[in-house]
mmCIF file of C-alpha atoms in Angstrom:
data_model
loop_
_atom_site.group_PDB
_atom_site.id
_atom_site.type_symbol
_atom_site.label_atom_id
_atom_site.label_comp_id
_atom_site.label_asym_id
_atom_site.label_seq_id
_atom_site.Cartn_x
_atom_site.Cartn_y
_atom_site.Cartn_z
ATOM 1 C CA UNK H 30 -5.157 -12.581 -8.281
ATOM 2 C CA UNK H 31 -8.896 -13.515 -7.494
ATOM 3 C CA UNK H 32 -10.122 -13.511 -4.061
ATOM 4 C CA UNK H 33 -11.230 -17.176 -4.328
ATOM 5 C CA UNK H 34 -7.840 -18.649 -5.524
ATOM 6 C CA UNK H 35 -6.135 -17.443 -2.352
ATOM 7 C CA UNK H 36 -8.430 -17.580 0.207
ATOM 8 C CA UNK H 37 -6.948 -20.119 2.050
ATOM 9 C CA UNK H 38 -3.919 -17.992 2.493
ATOM 10 C CA UNK H 39 -5.705 -15.461 4.532
ATOM 11 C CA UNK H 40 -6.402 -13.991 7.056
ATOM 12 C CA UNK H 41 -2.736 -12.064 6.346
ATOM 13 C CA UNK H 42 -1.328 -10.074 9.224
ATOM 14 C CA UNK H 43 2.196 -10.882 8.614
ATOM 15 C CA UNK H 44 3.646 -7.178 8.144
ATOM 16 C CA UNK H 45 3.139 -4.501 10.601
ATOM 17 C CA UNK H 46 1.085 -2.137 8.946
ATOM 18 C CA UNK H 47 -1.338 -5.071 8.542
ATOM 19 C CA UNK H 48 -1.147 -6.182 12.122
ATOM 20 C CA UNK H 49 -0.768 -2.910 13.949
ATOM 21 C CA UNK H 50 0.556 -3.137 17.487
ATOM 22 C CA UNK H 51 2.112 -5.943 19.554
ATOM 23 C CA UNK H 52 0.526 -8.935 19.103
ATOM 24 C CA UNK H 53 0.361 -9.975 22.583
ATOM 25 C CA UNK H 54 -2.053 -7.075 23.244
ATOM 26 C CA UNK H 55 -4.468 -9.349 21.557
ATOM 27 C CA UNK H 56 -4.109 -11.793 23.712
ATOM 28 C CA UNK H 57 -5.229 -9.701 26.652
ATOM 29 C CA UNK H 58 -8.283 -8.812 24.595
ATOM 30 C CA UNK H 59 -9.804 -12.600 24.525
ATOM 31 C CA UNK H 60 -9.136 -12.619 28.310
ATOM 32 C CA UNK H 61 -11.645 -9.519 28.613
ATOM 33 C CA UNK H 62 -14.441 -11.534 26.947
ATOM 34 C CA UNK H 63 -13.110 -14.482 29.208
ATOM 35 C CA UNK H 64 -13.336 -11.946 32.542
ATOM 36 C CA UNK H 65 -17.035 -11.249 31.282
ATOM 37 C CA UNK H 66 -18.215 -14.933 31.113
ATOM 38 C CA UNK H 67 -16.335 -16.481 33.930
ATOM 39 C CA UNK H 68 -17.376 -13.180 36.580
ATOM 40 C CA UNK H 69 -20.756 -12.175 35.684
ATOM 41 C CA UNK H 70 -21.935 -15.597 33.405
ATOM 42 C CA UNK H 71 -22.631 -13.617 30.264
ATOM 43 C CA UNK H 72 -23.625 -15.833 27.656
ATOM 44 C CA UNK H 73 -23.891 -12.811 24.810
ATOM 45 C CA UNK H 74 -21.171 -10.380 24.422
ATOM 46 C CA UNK H 75 -22.035 -7.683 22.025
ATOM 47 C CA UNK H 76 -18.568 -5.109 21.314
ATOM 48 C CA UNK H 77 -17.938 -2.150 19.939
ATOM 49 C CA UNK H 78 -15.282 -1.750 17.941
ATOM 50 C CA UNK H 79 -13.765 1.895 17.343
ATOM 51 C CA UNK H 80 -11.248 1.467 14.909
ATOM 52 C CA UNK H 81 -10.719 -2.161 12.872
ATOM 53 C CA UNK H 82 -8.107 -1.604 9.604
ATOM 54 C CA UNK H 83 -7.705 -4.740 8.545
ATOM 55 C CA UNK H 84 -9.046 -6.712 11.179
ATOM 56 C CA UNK H 85 -6.100 -7.892 13.423
ATOM 57 C CA UNK H 86 -8.566 -6.749 16.539
ATOM 58 C CA UNK H 87 -12.356 -7.605 14.762
ATOM 59 C CA UNK H 88 -10.720 -11.162 14.230
ATOM 60 C CA UNK H 89 -9.600 -11.508 17.706
ATOM 61 C CA UNK H 90 -12.961 -10.173 19.581
ATOM 62 C CA UNK H 91 -15.086 -12.378 17.243
ATOM 63 C CA UNK H 92 -12.835 -15.211 17.794
ATOM 64 C CA UNK H 93 -13.421 -14.733 21.468
ATOM 65 C CA UNK H 94 -16.950 -14.823 21.402
ATOM 66 C CA UNK H 95 -16.913 -18.100 19.400
ATOM 67 C CA UNK H 96 -13.936 -19.904 21.079
ATOM 68 C CA UNK H 97 -15.836 -19.406 24.353
ATOM 69 C CA UNK H 98 -18.992 -20.592 23.569
ATOM 70 C CA UNK H 99 -21.132 -17.243 23.955
ATOM 71 C CA UNK H 100 -23.270 -15.667 21.450
ATOM 72 C CA UNK H 101 -22.959 -11.834 20.317
ATOM 73 C CA UNK H 102 -21.642 -9.912 17.917
ATOM 74 C CA UNK H 103 -18.985 -7.199 16.685
ATOM 75 C CA UNK H 104 -19.901 -3.992 15.551
ATOM 76 C CA UNK H 105 -17.067 -2.179 13.207
ATOM 77 C CA UNK H 106 -17.016 1.459 12.953
ATOM 78 C CA UNK H 107 -14.208 3.074 10.565
ATOM 79 C CA UNK H 108 -13.327 5.333 7.580
ATOM 80 C CA UNK H 109 -11.117 2.917 6.069
ATOM 81 C CA UNK H 110 -9.342 5.863 4.242
ATOM 82 C CA UNK H 111 -6.132 7.429 4.860
ATOM 83 C CA UNK H 112 -6.048 9.817 8.021
ATOM 84 C CA UNK H 113 -2.202 10.562 9.228
ATOM 85 C CA UNK H 114 -1.240 13.942 8.690
ATOM 86 C CA UNK H 115 2.302 13.274 7.356
ATOM 87 C CA UNK H 116 3.667 16.468 7.777
ATOM 88 C CA UNK H 117 3.404 15.967 11.196
ATOM 89 C CA UNK H 118 4.019 12.378 11.234
ATOM 90 C CA UNK H 119 6.690 11.791 8.985
ATOM 91 C CA UNK H 120 7.609 8.283 10.086
ATOM 92 C CA UNK H 121 7.765 5.671 7.013
ATOM 93 C CA UNK H 122 5.111 3.685 8.745
ATOM 94 C CA UNK H 123 2.320 6.094 8.534
ATOM 95 C CA UNK H 124 2.946 6.765 4.446
ATOM 96 C CA UNK H 125 2.734 3.200 4.366
ATOM 97 C CA UNK H 126 -0.648 3.286 6.084
ATOM 98 C CA UNK H 127 -1.994 6.028 3.997
ATOM 99 C CA UNK H 128 -0.766 4.437 0.779
ATOM 100 C CA UNK H 129 -2.522 0.883 2.156
ATOM 101 C CA UNK H 130 -5.671 2.432 2.558
ATOM 102 C CA UNK H 131 -6.317 4.693 -0.502
ATOM 103 C CA UNK H 132 -8.884 3.791 -3.068
ATOM 104 C CA UNK H 133 -10.949 1.454 -0.426
ATOM 105 C CA UNK H 134 -7.612 -1.240 -0.610
ATOM 106 C CA UNK H 135 -7.602 -1.552 3.486
ATOM 107 C CA UNK H 136 -11.110 -2.360 3.475
ATOM 108 C CA UNK H 137 -11.014 -4.672 0.819
ATOM 109 C CA UNK H 138 -8.346 -6.347 2.876
ATOM 110 C CA UNK H 139 -10.725 -6.016 6.026
ATOM 111 C CA UNK H 140 -13.434 -7.829 4.384
ATOM 112 C CA UNK H 141 -11.324 -10.536 3.087
ATOM 113 C CA UNK H 142 -9.740 -11.178 6.394
ATOM 114 C CA UNK H 143 -12.823 -11.522 8.405
ATOM 115 C CA UNK H 144 -14.511 -14.014 5.772
ATOM 116 C CA UNK H 145 -11.243 -16.075 6.107
ATOM 117 C CA UNK H 146 -11.296 -15.965 9.697
ATOM 118 C CA UNK H 147 -15.070 -17.703 8.930
ATOM 119 C CA UNK H 148 -16.404 -14.577 11.630
ATOM 120 C CA UNK H 149 -18.148 -12.259 9.078
ATOM 121 C CA UNK H 150 -21.695 -13.771 10.128
ATOM 122 C CA UNK H 151 -21.148 -11.774 13.786
ATOM 123 C CA UNK H 152 -19.482 -8.844 12.715
ATOM 124 C CA UNK H 153 -21.357 -5.705 11.515
ATOM 125 C CA UNK H 154 -19.803 -2.943 9.531
ATOM 126 C CA UNK H 155 -20.688 0.688 9.598
ATOM 127 C CA UNK H 156 -18.490 2.853 7.310
ATOM 128 C CA UNK H 157 -18.020 6.210 8.637
ATOM 129 C CA UNK H 158 -16.208 8.811 10.955
ATOM 130 C CA UNK H 159 -16.761 7.744 14.521
ATOM 131 C CA UNK H 160 -17.892 11.561 15.596
ATOM 132 C CA UNK H 161 -21.127 11.071 13.285
ATOM 133 C CA UNK H 162 -21.669 7.256 13.679
ATOM 134 C CA UNK H 163 -21.075 7.116 17.824
ATOM 135 C CA UNK H 164 -23.812 9.479 18.843
ATOM 136 C CA UNK H 165 -26.898 7.988 16.840
ATOM 137 C CA UNK H 166 -25.987 3.864 18.692
ATOM 138 C CA UNK H 167 -28.348 3.256 21.418
ATOM 139 C CA UNK H 168 -26.966 3.336 24.889
ATOM 140 C CA UNK H 169 -26.156 0.700 26.956
ATOM 141 C CA UNK H 170 -25.748 -1.263 24.219
ATOM 142 C CA UNK H 171 -22.604 -3.044 24.413
ATOM 143 C CA UNK H 172 -20.448 -5.153 27.052
ATOM 144 C CA UNK H 173 -17.407 -3.928 25.708
ATOM 145 C CA UNK H 174 -16.106 -0.642 23.689
ATOM 146 C CA UNK H 175 -12.927 -1.153 22.445
ATOM 147 C CA UNK H 176 -11.696 2.199 21.152
ATOM 148 C CA UNK H 177 -8.686 2.219 18.492
ATOM 149 C CA UNK H 178 -9.542 4.919 16.112
ATOM 150 C CA UNK H 179 -7.873 8.450 15.582
ATOM 151 C CA UNK H 180 -5.066 8.601 17.907
ATOM 152 C CA UNK H 181 -5.499 13.083 18.303
ATOM 153 C CA UNK H 182 -6.399 13.879 21.648
ATOM 154 C CA UNK H 183 -9.565 15.385 20.485
ATOM 155 C CA UNK H 184 -11.043 12.689 18.474
ATOM 156 C CA UNK H 185 -10.118 9.758 21.169
ATOM 157 C CA UNK H 186 -11.892 11.936 23.675
ATOM 158 C CA UNK H 187 -14.556 12.270 22.023
ATOM 159 C CA UNK H 188 -15.184 8.764 20.890
ATOM 160 C CA UNK H 189 -14.388 7.929 24.844
ATOM 161 C CA UNK H 190 -17.022 10.219 26.305
ATOM 162 C CA UNK H 191 -19.306 8.356 23.247
ATOM 163 C CA UNK H 192 -18.028 4.948 24.847
ATOM 164 C CA UNK H 193 -19.451 6.072 28.904
ATOM 165 C CA UNK H 194 -22.383 6.336 27.060
ATOM 166 C CA UNK H 195 -22.473 3.063 25.018
ATOM 167 C CA UNK H 196 -21.287 0.668 27.448
ATOM 168 C CA UNK H 197 -23.910 -1.672 29.390
ATOM 169 C CA UNK H 198 -23.699 -1.976 33.010
ATOM 170 C CA UNK H 199 -20.859 -3.884 34.230
ATOM 171 C CA UNK H 200 -19.002 -3.762 30.715
ATOM 172 C CA UNK H 201 -15.708 -2.641 29.655
ATOM 173 C CA UNK H 202 -15.057 0.282 27.657
ATOM 174 C CA UNK H 203 -10.986 -0.398 26.781
ATOM 175 C CA UNK H 204 -8.191 0.504 23.933
ATOM 176 C CA UNK H 205 -4.654 0.410 22.590
ATOM 177 C CA UNK H 206 -1.549 2.452 22.713
ATOM 178 C CA UNK H 207 -1.315 3.367 26.120
ATOM 179 C CA UNK H 208 2.354 3.277 26.685
ATOM 180 C CA UNK H 209 3.021 5.932 29.266
ATOM 181 C CA UNK H 210 0.800 7.662 31.449
ATOM 182 C CA UNK H 211 0.738 11.387 31.244
ATOM 183 C CA UNK H 212 2.420 11.779 34.601
ATOM 184 C CA UNK H 213 5.335 10.082 33.252
ATOM 185 C CA UNK H 214 6.245 12.379 30.389
ATOM 186 C CA UNK H 215 8.376 15.219 29.828
ATOM 187 C CA UNK H 216 5.408 17.817 30.375
ATOM 188 C CA UNK H 217 6.914 20.941 27.714
ATOM 189 C CA UNK H 218 7.447 18.239 24.872
ATOM 190 C CA UNK H 219 4.269 16.377 25.814
ATOM 191 C CA UNK H 220 2.039 19.550 25.401
ATOM 192 C CA UNK H 221 3.986 20.613 22.164
ATOM 193 C CA UNK H 222 2.957 17.129 20.443
ATOM 194 C CA UNK H 223 -0.586 17.660 21.208
ATOM 195 C CA UNK H 224 -0.981 21.302 19.844
ATOM 196 C CA UNK H 225 0.738 19.487 17.133
ATOM 197 C CA UNK H 226 -1.116 16.706 16.251
ATOM 198 C CA UNK H 227 1.774 14.229 16.210
ATOM 199 C CA UNK H 228 0.337 10.507 16.921
ATOM 200 C CA UNK H 229 3.131 8.592 17.863
ATOM 201 C CA UNK H 230 6.804 10.210 19.473
ATOM 202 C CA UNK H 231 9.242 9.462 21.718
ATOM 203 C CA UNK H 232 9.177 10.838 25.110
ATOM 204 C CA UNK H 233 12.526 12.620 25.867
ATOM 205 C CA UNK H 234 12.466 11.977 29.818
ATOM 206 C CA UNK H 235 12.448 8.138 29.303
ATOM 207 C CA UNK H 236 13.226 7.373 26.078
ATOM 208 C CA UNK H 237 10.005 5.267 25.491
ATOM 209 C CA UNK H 238 8.267 5.952 22.364
ATOM 210 C CA UNK H 239 4.296 6.737 22.948
ATOM 211 C CA UNK H 240 0.890 8.214 21.514
ATOM 212 C CA UNK H 241 0.306 11.680 23.171
ATOM 213 C CA UNK H 242 -3.093 12.089 22.474
ATOM 214 C CA UNK H 243 -3.993 8.586 24.083
ATOM 215 C CA UNK H 244 -2.306 9.536 27.112
ATOM 216 C CA UNK H 245 -3.651 12.731 27.672
ATOM 217 C CA UNK H 246 -7.329 11.676 26.517
ATOM 218 C CA UNK H 247 -7.357 8.899 29.035
ATOM 219 C CA UNK H 248 -6.061 11.120 31.749
ATOM 220 C CA UNK H 249 -8.561 13.102 31.289
ATOM 221 C CA UNK H 250 -11.667 10.719 30.883
ATOM 222 C CA UNK H 251 -10.887 8.541 33.553
ATOM 223 C CA UNK H 252 -7.607 9.160 35.850
ATOM 224 C CA UNK H 253 -6.533 5.308 36.606
ATOM 225 C CA UNK H 254 -6.853 3.011 34.396
ATOM 226 C CA UNK H 255 -5.412 -0.898 33.991
ATOM 227 C CA UNK H 256 -2.699 -1.384 31.418
ATOM 228 C CA UNK H 257 -1.298 -4.762 30.018
ATOM 229 C CA UNK H 258 1.182 -4.169 27.140
ATOM 230 C CA UNK H 259 -0.464 -1.035 25.848
ATOM 231 C CA UNK H 260 -3.972 -2.392 26.429
ATOM 232 C CA UNK H 261 -6.091 -0.205 28.837
ATOM 233 C CA UNK H 262 -9.079 -0.990 30.312
ATOM 234 C CA UNK H 263 -11.697 0.211 32.901
ATOM 235 C CA UNK H 264 -15.182 -1.126 34.055
ATOM 236 C CA UNK H 265 -18.319 0.165 34.536
ATOM 237 C CA UNK H 266 -19.602 0.351 37.895
ATOM 238 C CA UNK H 267 -22.387 2.093 39.999
ATOM 239 C CA UNK H 268 -19.681 4.285 41.682
ATOM 240 C CA UNK H 269 -18.519 4.923 38.393
ATOM 241 C CA UNK H 270 -15.935 3.239 36.017
ATOM 242 C CA UNK H 271 -12.822 1.489 37.696
ATOM 243 C CA UNK H 272 -9.762 -0.499 37.308
ATOM 244 C CA UNK H 273 -9.937 -4.003 36.647
ATOM 245 C CA UNK H 274 -7.904 -5.581 39.088
ATOM 246 C CA UNK H 275 -8.514 -9.115 38.949
ATOM 247 C CA UNK H 276 -7.887 -10.249 35.004
ATOM 248 C CA UNK H 277 -6.650 -13.850 34.897
ATOM 249 C CA UNK H 278 -5.272 -14.598 31.354
ATOM 250 C CA UNK H 279 -2.842 -17.274 29.655
ATOM 251 C CA UNK H 280 -0.656 -14.746 27.335
ATOM 252 C CA UNK H 281 -1.073 -17.030 24.340
ATOM 253 C CA UNK H 282 -0.781 -14.737 20.728
ATOM 254 C CA UNK H 283 -4.069 -15.335 18.720
ATOM 255 C CA UNK H 284 -3.441 -17.531 15.867
ATOM 256 C CA UNK H 285 -4.169 -15.476 13.054
ATOM 257 C CA UNK H 286 -1.516 -13.068 14.689
ATOM 258 C CA UNK H 287 1.336 -15.859 15.007
ATOM 259 C CA UNK H 288 3.841 -15.315 12.686
ATOM 260 C CA UNK H 289 6.879 -17.012 12.456
ATOM 261 C CA UNK H 290 9.909 -17.779 10.634
ATOM 262 C CA UNK H 291 8.092 -20.351 8.345
ATOM 263 C CA UNK H 292 5.928 -17.813 6.881
ATOM 264 C CA UNK H 293 8.522 -15.119 5.957
ATOM 265 C CA UNK H 294 6.932 -11.708 4.385
ATOM 266 C CA UNK H 295 8.616 -11.769 1.444
ATOM 267 C CA UNK H 296 11.204 -14.168 -0.135
ATOM 268 C CA UNK H 297 13.040 -14.141 -3.987
ATOM 269 C CA UNK H 298 12.220 -17.673 -5.547
ATOM 270 C CA UNK H 299 13.548 -16.733 -8.901
ATOM 271 C CA UNK H 300 15.246 -13.854 -11.276
ATOM 272 C CA UNK H 301 14.752 -13.541 -14.703
ATOM 273 C CA UNK H 302 14.236 -11.515 -17.468
ATOM 274 C CA UNK H 303 15.241 -8.336 -15.361
ATOM 275 C CA UNK H 304 12.654 -9.396 -12.639
ATOM 276 C CA UNK H 305 12.113 -10.709 -9.316
ATOM 277 C CA UNK H 306 9.598 -13.196 -8.622
ATOM 278 C CA UNK H 307 8.853 -12.684 -4.945
ATOM 279 C CA UNK H 308 6.910 -15.295 -2.478
ATOM 280 C CA UNK H 309 4.690 -13.181 -0.185
ATOM 281 C CA UNK H 310 1.304 -12.882 1.055
ATOM 282 C CA UNK H 311 0.095 -16.426 -0.483
ATOM 283 C CA UNK H 312 0.854 -15.099 -4.317
ATOM 284 C CA UNK H 313 3.992 -14.648 -6.466
ATOM 285 C CA UNK H 314 4.850 -11.013 -7.209
ATOM 286 C CA UNK H 315 6.853 -10.306 -10.343
ATOM 287 C CA UNK H 316 9.080 -6.911 -9.911
ATOM 288 C CA UNK H 317 10.993 -5.259 -11.993
ATOM 289 C CA UNK H 318 14.460 -5.183 -10.678
ATOM 290 C CA UNK H 319 14.938 -1.530 -11.755
ATOM 291 C CA UNK H 320 12.246 -0.078 -9.015
ATOM 292 C CA UNK H 321 14.249 -0.767 -6.657
ATOM 293 C CA UNK H 322 13.271 -1.083 -2.512
ATOM 294 C CA UNK H 323 9.360 -1.990 -2.867
ATOM 295 C CA UNK H 324 7.552 -2.150 0.132
ATOM 296 C CA UNK H 325 6.004 -6.429 0.403
ATOM 297 C CA UNK H 326 4.052 -5.229 3.738
ATOM 298 C CA UNK H 327 1.418 -3.171 1.592
ATOM 299 C CA UNK H 328 -1.723 -5.464 0.292
ATOM 300 C CA UNK H 329 -1.273 -6.672 -2.803
ATOM 301 C CA UNK H 330 -4.106 -4.521 -4.102
ATOM 302 C CA UNK H 331 -2.210 -1.294 -3.066
ATOM 303 C CA UNK H 332 1.144 -2.579 -4.885
ATOM 304 C CA UNK H 333 -0.320 -3.583 -7.909
ATOM 305 C CA UNK H 334 -1.947 0.078 -7.812
ATOM 306 C CA UNK H 335 1.300 1.831 -7.050
ATOM 307 C CA UNK H 336 3.487 0.638 -10.029
ATOM 308 C CA UNK H 337 2.722 -0.103 -13.852
ATOM 309 C CA UNK H 338 1.110 -3.640 -14.637
ATOM 310 C CA UNK H 339 4.334 -4.288 -16.753
ATOM 311 C CA UNK H 340 6.661 -3.361 -13.914
ATOM 312 C CA UNK H 341 4.936 -5.081 -11.268
ATOM 313 C CA UNK H 342 2.004 -8.170 -11.490
ATOM 314 C CA UNK H 343 0.824 -10.725 -9.263
ATOM 315 C CA UNK H 344 0.587 -14.484 -9.882
ATOM 316 C CA UNK H 345 -1.291 -17.471 -7.870
ATOM 317 C CA UNK H 346 1.971 -19.576 -9.482
ATOM 318 C CA UNK H 347 5.188 -19.843 -10.435
ATOM 319 C CA UNK H 348 4.728 -20.870 -13.607
ATOM 320 C CA UNK H 349 1.953 -18.467 -14.081
ATOM 321 C CA UNK H 350 4.529 -15.556 -13.392
ATOM 322 C CA UNK H 351 7.741 -17.137 -15.906
ATOM 323 C CA UNK H 352 4.582 -16.744 -18.464
ATOM 324 C CA UNK H 353 3.806 -13.641 -18.031
ATOM 325 C CA UNK H 354 7.127 -12.548 -18.036
ATOM 326 C CA UNK H 355 7.651 -14.444 -21.202
ATOM 327 C CA UNK H 356 4.820 -12.369 -23.064
ATOM 328 C CA UNK H 357 5.882 -9.224 -21.223
ATOM 329 C CA UNK H 358 9.274 -9.893 -22.745
ATOM 330 C CA UNK H 359 8.000 -10.365 -26.039
ATOM 331 C CA UNK H 360 5.853 -7.921 -26.550
ATOM 332 C CA UNK H 361 8.736 -5.315 -25.371
ATOM 333 C CA UNK H 362 10.978 -6.816 -28.148
ATOM 334 C CA UNK H 363 9.037 -7.013 -31.011
ATOM 335 C CA UNK H 364 7.757 -3.022 -30.530
ATOM 336 C CA UNK H 365 11.631 -2.600 -30.096
ATOM 337 C CA UNK H 366 12.682 -4.234 -33.324
ATOM 338 C CA UNK H 367 9.370 -2.360 -34.774
ATOM 339 C CA UNK H 368 10.077 0.673 -33.607
ATOM 340 C CA UNK H 369 13.974 0.163 -35.092
ATOM 341 C CA UNK H 370 12.331 -0.422 -38.415
ATOM 342 C CA UNK H 371 9.915 2.232 -38.325
ATOM 343 C CA UNK H 372 11.275 5.225 -40.483
ATOM 344 C CA UNK H 373 11.304 8.518 -38.595
ATOM 345 C CA UNK H 374 12.325 12.084 -40.462
ATOM 346 C CA UNK H 375 14.683 13.734 -38.490
ATOM 347 C CA UNK H 376 15.514 17.096 -40.406
ATOM 348 C CA UNK H 377 15.906 17.989 -43.952
ATOM 349 C CA UNK H 378 18.802 19.808 -46.136
ATOM 350 C CA UNK H 379 19.192 20.916 -49.546
ATOM 351 C CA UNK H 380 16.606 19.024 -50.980
ATOM 352 C CA UNK H 381 17.012 15.882 -49.002
ATOM 353 C CA UNK H 382 14.800 14.517 -45.856
ATOM 354 C CA UNK H 383 17.264 12.400 -43.170
ATOM 355 C CA UNK H 384 15.766 9.239 -42.086
ATOM 356 C CA UNK H 385 16.278 7.001 -39.028
ATOM 357 C CA UNK H 386 15.574 3.809 -40.037
ATOM 358 C CA UNK H 387 16.476 0.429 -39.137
ATOM 359 C CA UNK H 388 19.419 1.801 -37.335
ATOM 360 C CA UNK H 389 21.139 3.217 -39.658
ATOM 361 C CA UNK H 390 20.736 6.895 -41.481
ATOM 362 C CA UNK H 391 19.664 7.202 -44.483
ATOM 363 C CA UNK H 392 19.036 10.500 -47.216
ATOM 364 C CA UNK H 393 16.157 10.793 -49.715
ATOM 365 C CA UNK H 394 16.006 12.796 -52.165
ATOM 366 C CA UNK H 395 12.835 15.085 -51.898
ATOM 367 C CA UNK H 396 11.811 14.349 -55.381
ATOM 368 C CA UNK H 397 11.737 10.958 -55.303
ATOM 369 C CA UNK H 398 8.359 11.040 -53.729
ATOM 370 C CA UNK H 399 7.076 8.466 -51.412
ATOM 371 C CA UNK H 400 9.704 5.693 -50.830
ATOM 372 C CA UNK H 401 8.790 2.267 -48.994
ATOM 373 C CA UNK H 402 11.065 2.324 -45.969
ATOM 374 C CA UNK H 403 9.634 -1.188 -44.754
ATOM 375 C CA UNK H 404 11.854 -2.647 -47.282
ATOM 376 C CA UNK H 405 15.207 -3.356 -46.279
ATOM 377 C CA UNK H 406 17.446 -0.386 -46.764
ATOM 378 C CA UNK H 407 20.095 -2.039 -48.780
ATOM 379 C CA UNK H 408 17.549 -2.807 -51.311
ATOM 380 C CA UNK H 409 15.983 0.975 -51.262
ATOM 381 C CA UNK H 410 19.579 2.383 -52.056
ATOM 382 C CA UNK H 411 20.028 -0.266 -55.438
ATOM 383 C CA UNK H 412 16.557 1.014 -56.366
ATOM 384 C CA UNK H 413 17.355 4.651 -56.184
ATOM 385 C CA UNK H 414 20.746 6.339 -57.909
ATOM 386 C CA UNK H 415 23.511 6.904 -55.726
ATOM 387 C CA UNK H 416 22.778 10.545 -55.545
ATOM 388 C CA UNK H 417 19.576 10.447 -54.608
ATOM 389 C CA UNK H 418 19.433 7.838 -52.097
ATOM 390 C CA UNK H 419 22.068 6.661 -49.859
ATOM 391 C CA UNK H 420 23.064 4.893 -46.358
ATOM 392 C CA UNK H 421 25.122 5.801 -43.924
ATOM 393 C CA UNK H 422 26.035 4.770 -39.639
ATOM 394 C CA UNK H 423 25.701 8.381 -38.489
ATOM 395 C CA UNK H 424 24.065 11.475 -39.049
ATOM 396 C CA UNK H 425 26.848 13.468 -39.469
ATOM 397 C CA UNK H 426 28.134 11.154 -42.583
ATOM 398 C CA UNK H 427 24.792 11.470 -44.219
ATOM 399 C CA UNK H 428 25.374 15.428 -43.791
ATOM 400 C CA UNK H 429 28.282 15.562 -44.960
ATOM 401 C CA UNK H 430 27.774 13.529 -48.035
ATOM 402 C CA UNK H 431 24.584 15.444 -48.711
ATOM 403 C CA UNK H 432 26.631 18.613 -48.583
ATOM 404 C CA UNK H 433 29.358 17.082 -50.917
ATOM 405 C CA UNK H 434 26.682 16.211 -53.406
ATOM 406 C CA UNK H 435 25.024 19.377 -53.656
ATOM 407 C CA UNK H 436 28.806 21.234 -53.629
ATOM 408 C CA UNK H 437 29.617 18.909 -56.885
ATOM 409 C CA UNK H 438 25.773 20.236 -58.433
ATOM 410 C CA UNK H 439 26.356 23.638 -57.741
ATOM 411 C CA UNK H 440 30.005 23.820 -58.924
ATOM 412 C CA UNK H 441 28.866 22.028 -61.958
ATOM 413 C CA UNK H 442 26.320 24.471 -62.247
ATOM 414 C CA UNK H 443 28.730 27.217 -61.912
ATOM 415 C CA UNK H 444 31.178 25.516 -64.773
ATOM 416 C CA UNK H 445 27.908 25.408 -67.323
ATOM 417 C CA UNK H 446 27.572 29.382 -66.816
ATOM 418 C CA UNK H 447 30.886 30.375 -66.945
ATOM 419 C CA UNK H 448 30.990 28.402 -70.597
ATOM 420 C CA UNK H 449 28.286 30.807 -71.568
#
């Protein structure tokens, strides 16, 4: 599938792997941009985004700038590589996200998404680790610094310290994934989760799942912050960093994240020739039934790299998918037929070679020299004496007959010797 042929189907955020976090948080992000415009009268809003993944938040920021009639830009800093420790984080979502980031796939999806959303002209991309990139950026340069990179304590705390330097006066530092404050969690379990570098887990005292590193880093860096459905924020003032108490917003899910029942993640449209043809992500995915469960939330590039092209492939139309299935089946059947017709030497006994060919077993006396096994076996059996070439349905029958022929020959030799 080419980018051009499917661009109308994008941006693509129909799965949690691509979307990252509840969509309602993106509504609050838009409201933060509106707050800066309405309260401070800003006409230019420059945003630094630490952690962009597939671009769901990037597009939200960029669309907010455009829709509110502002100028400005979104500067994205991300490694766009697998970064989860699967030993510490065993939930399936982490394996999915690591697979999605392999071989630069998620970075390709990010660029495709922002292009399809029509915002690439106001998005600047810096590919690298925030610990290397943020210290070299100029201070007081951004009206909003959004932190959503690594959730491990040391990483997010370091990002927050840099954000304090980079945010402009009266600007906002905000981030994702603050589900519980440190005061609300079980302290012993929380400390262990921090030591073990656990990204996301359930707090035993509340039963709420949360990000331990995020909760602790925010507590240490700010103390109290404003929180709306997991999105946290503070505002820089002359006195320091303060909560935001006057945020007014309309909780409307951004269009690029508003995935409803009319756009299912994966729908089986046809089953043919041992394959299921799936309608997903604006394309048709032919998937061999024997593969079992396939994760269709992964980007198409990640899917096609995870499986052999003879087991899973992507087509732009149903007809193209069916044509490819016919071609694969024809090629497979021809190979099977050729394999059956090819001669394979199995073993040699008593001056005979036992050959498997054309679904039968042939015994060929070695003294005959080269034999053309491309000819039908029955024709060959008529060309040679029965004691030199014959066919049977099983290997055991061939070996039995070879032994009988050799037994008869040896009896003749012994009989001739005794007559002398």
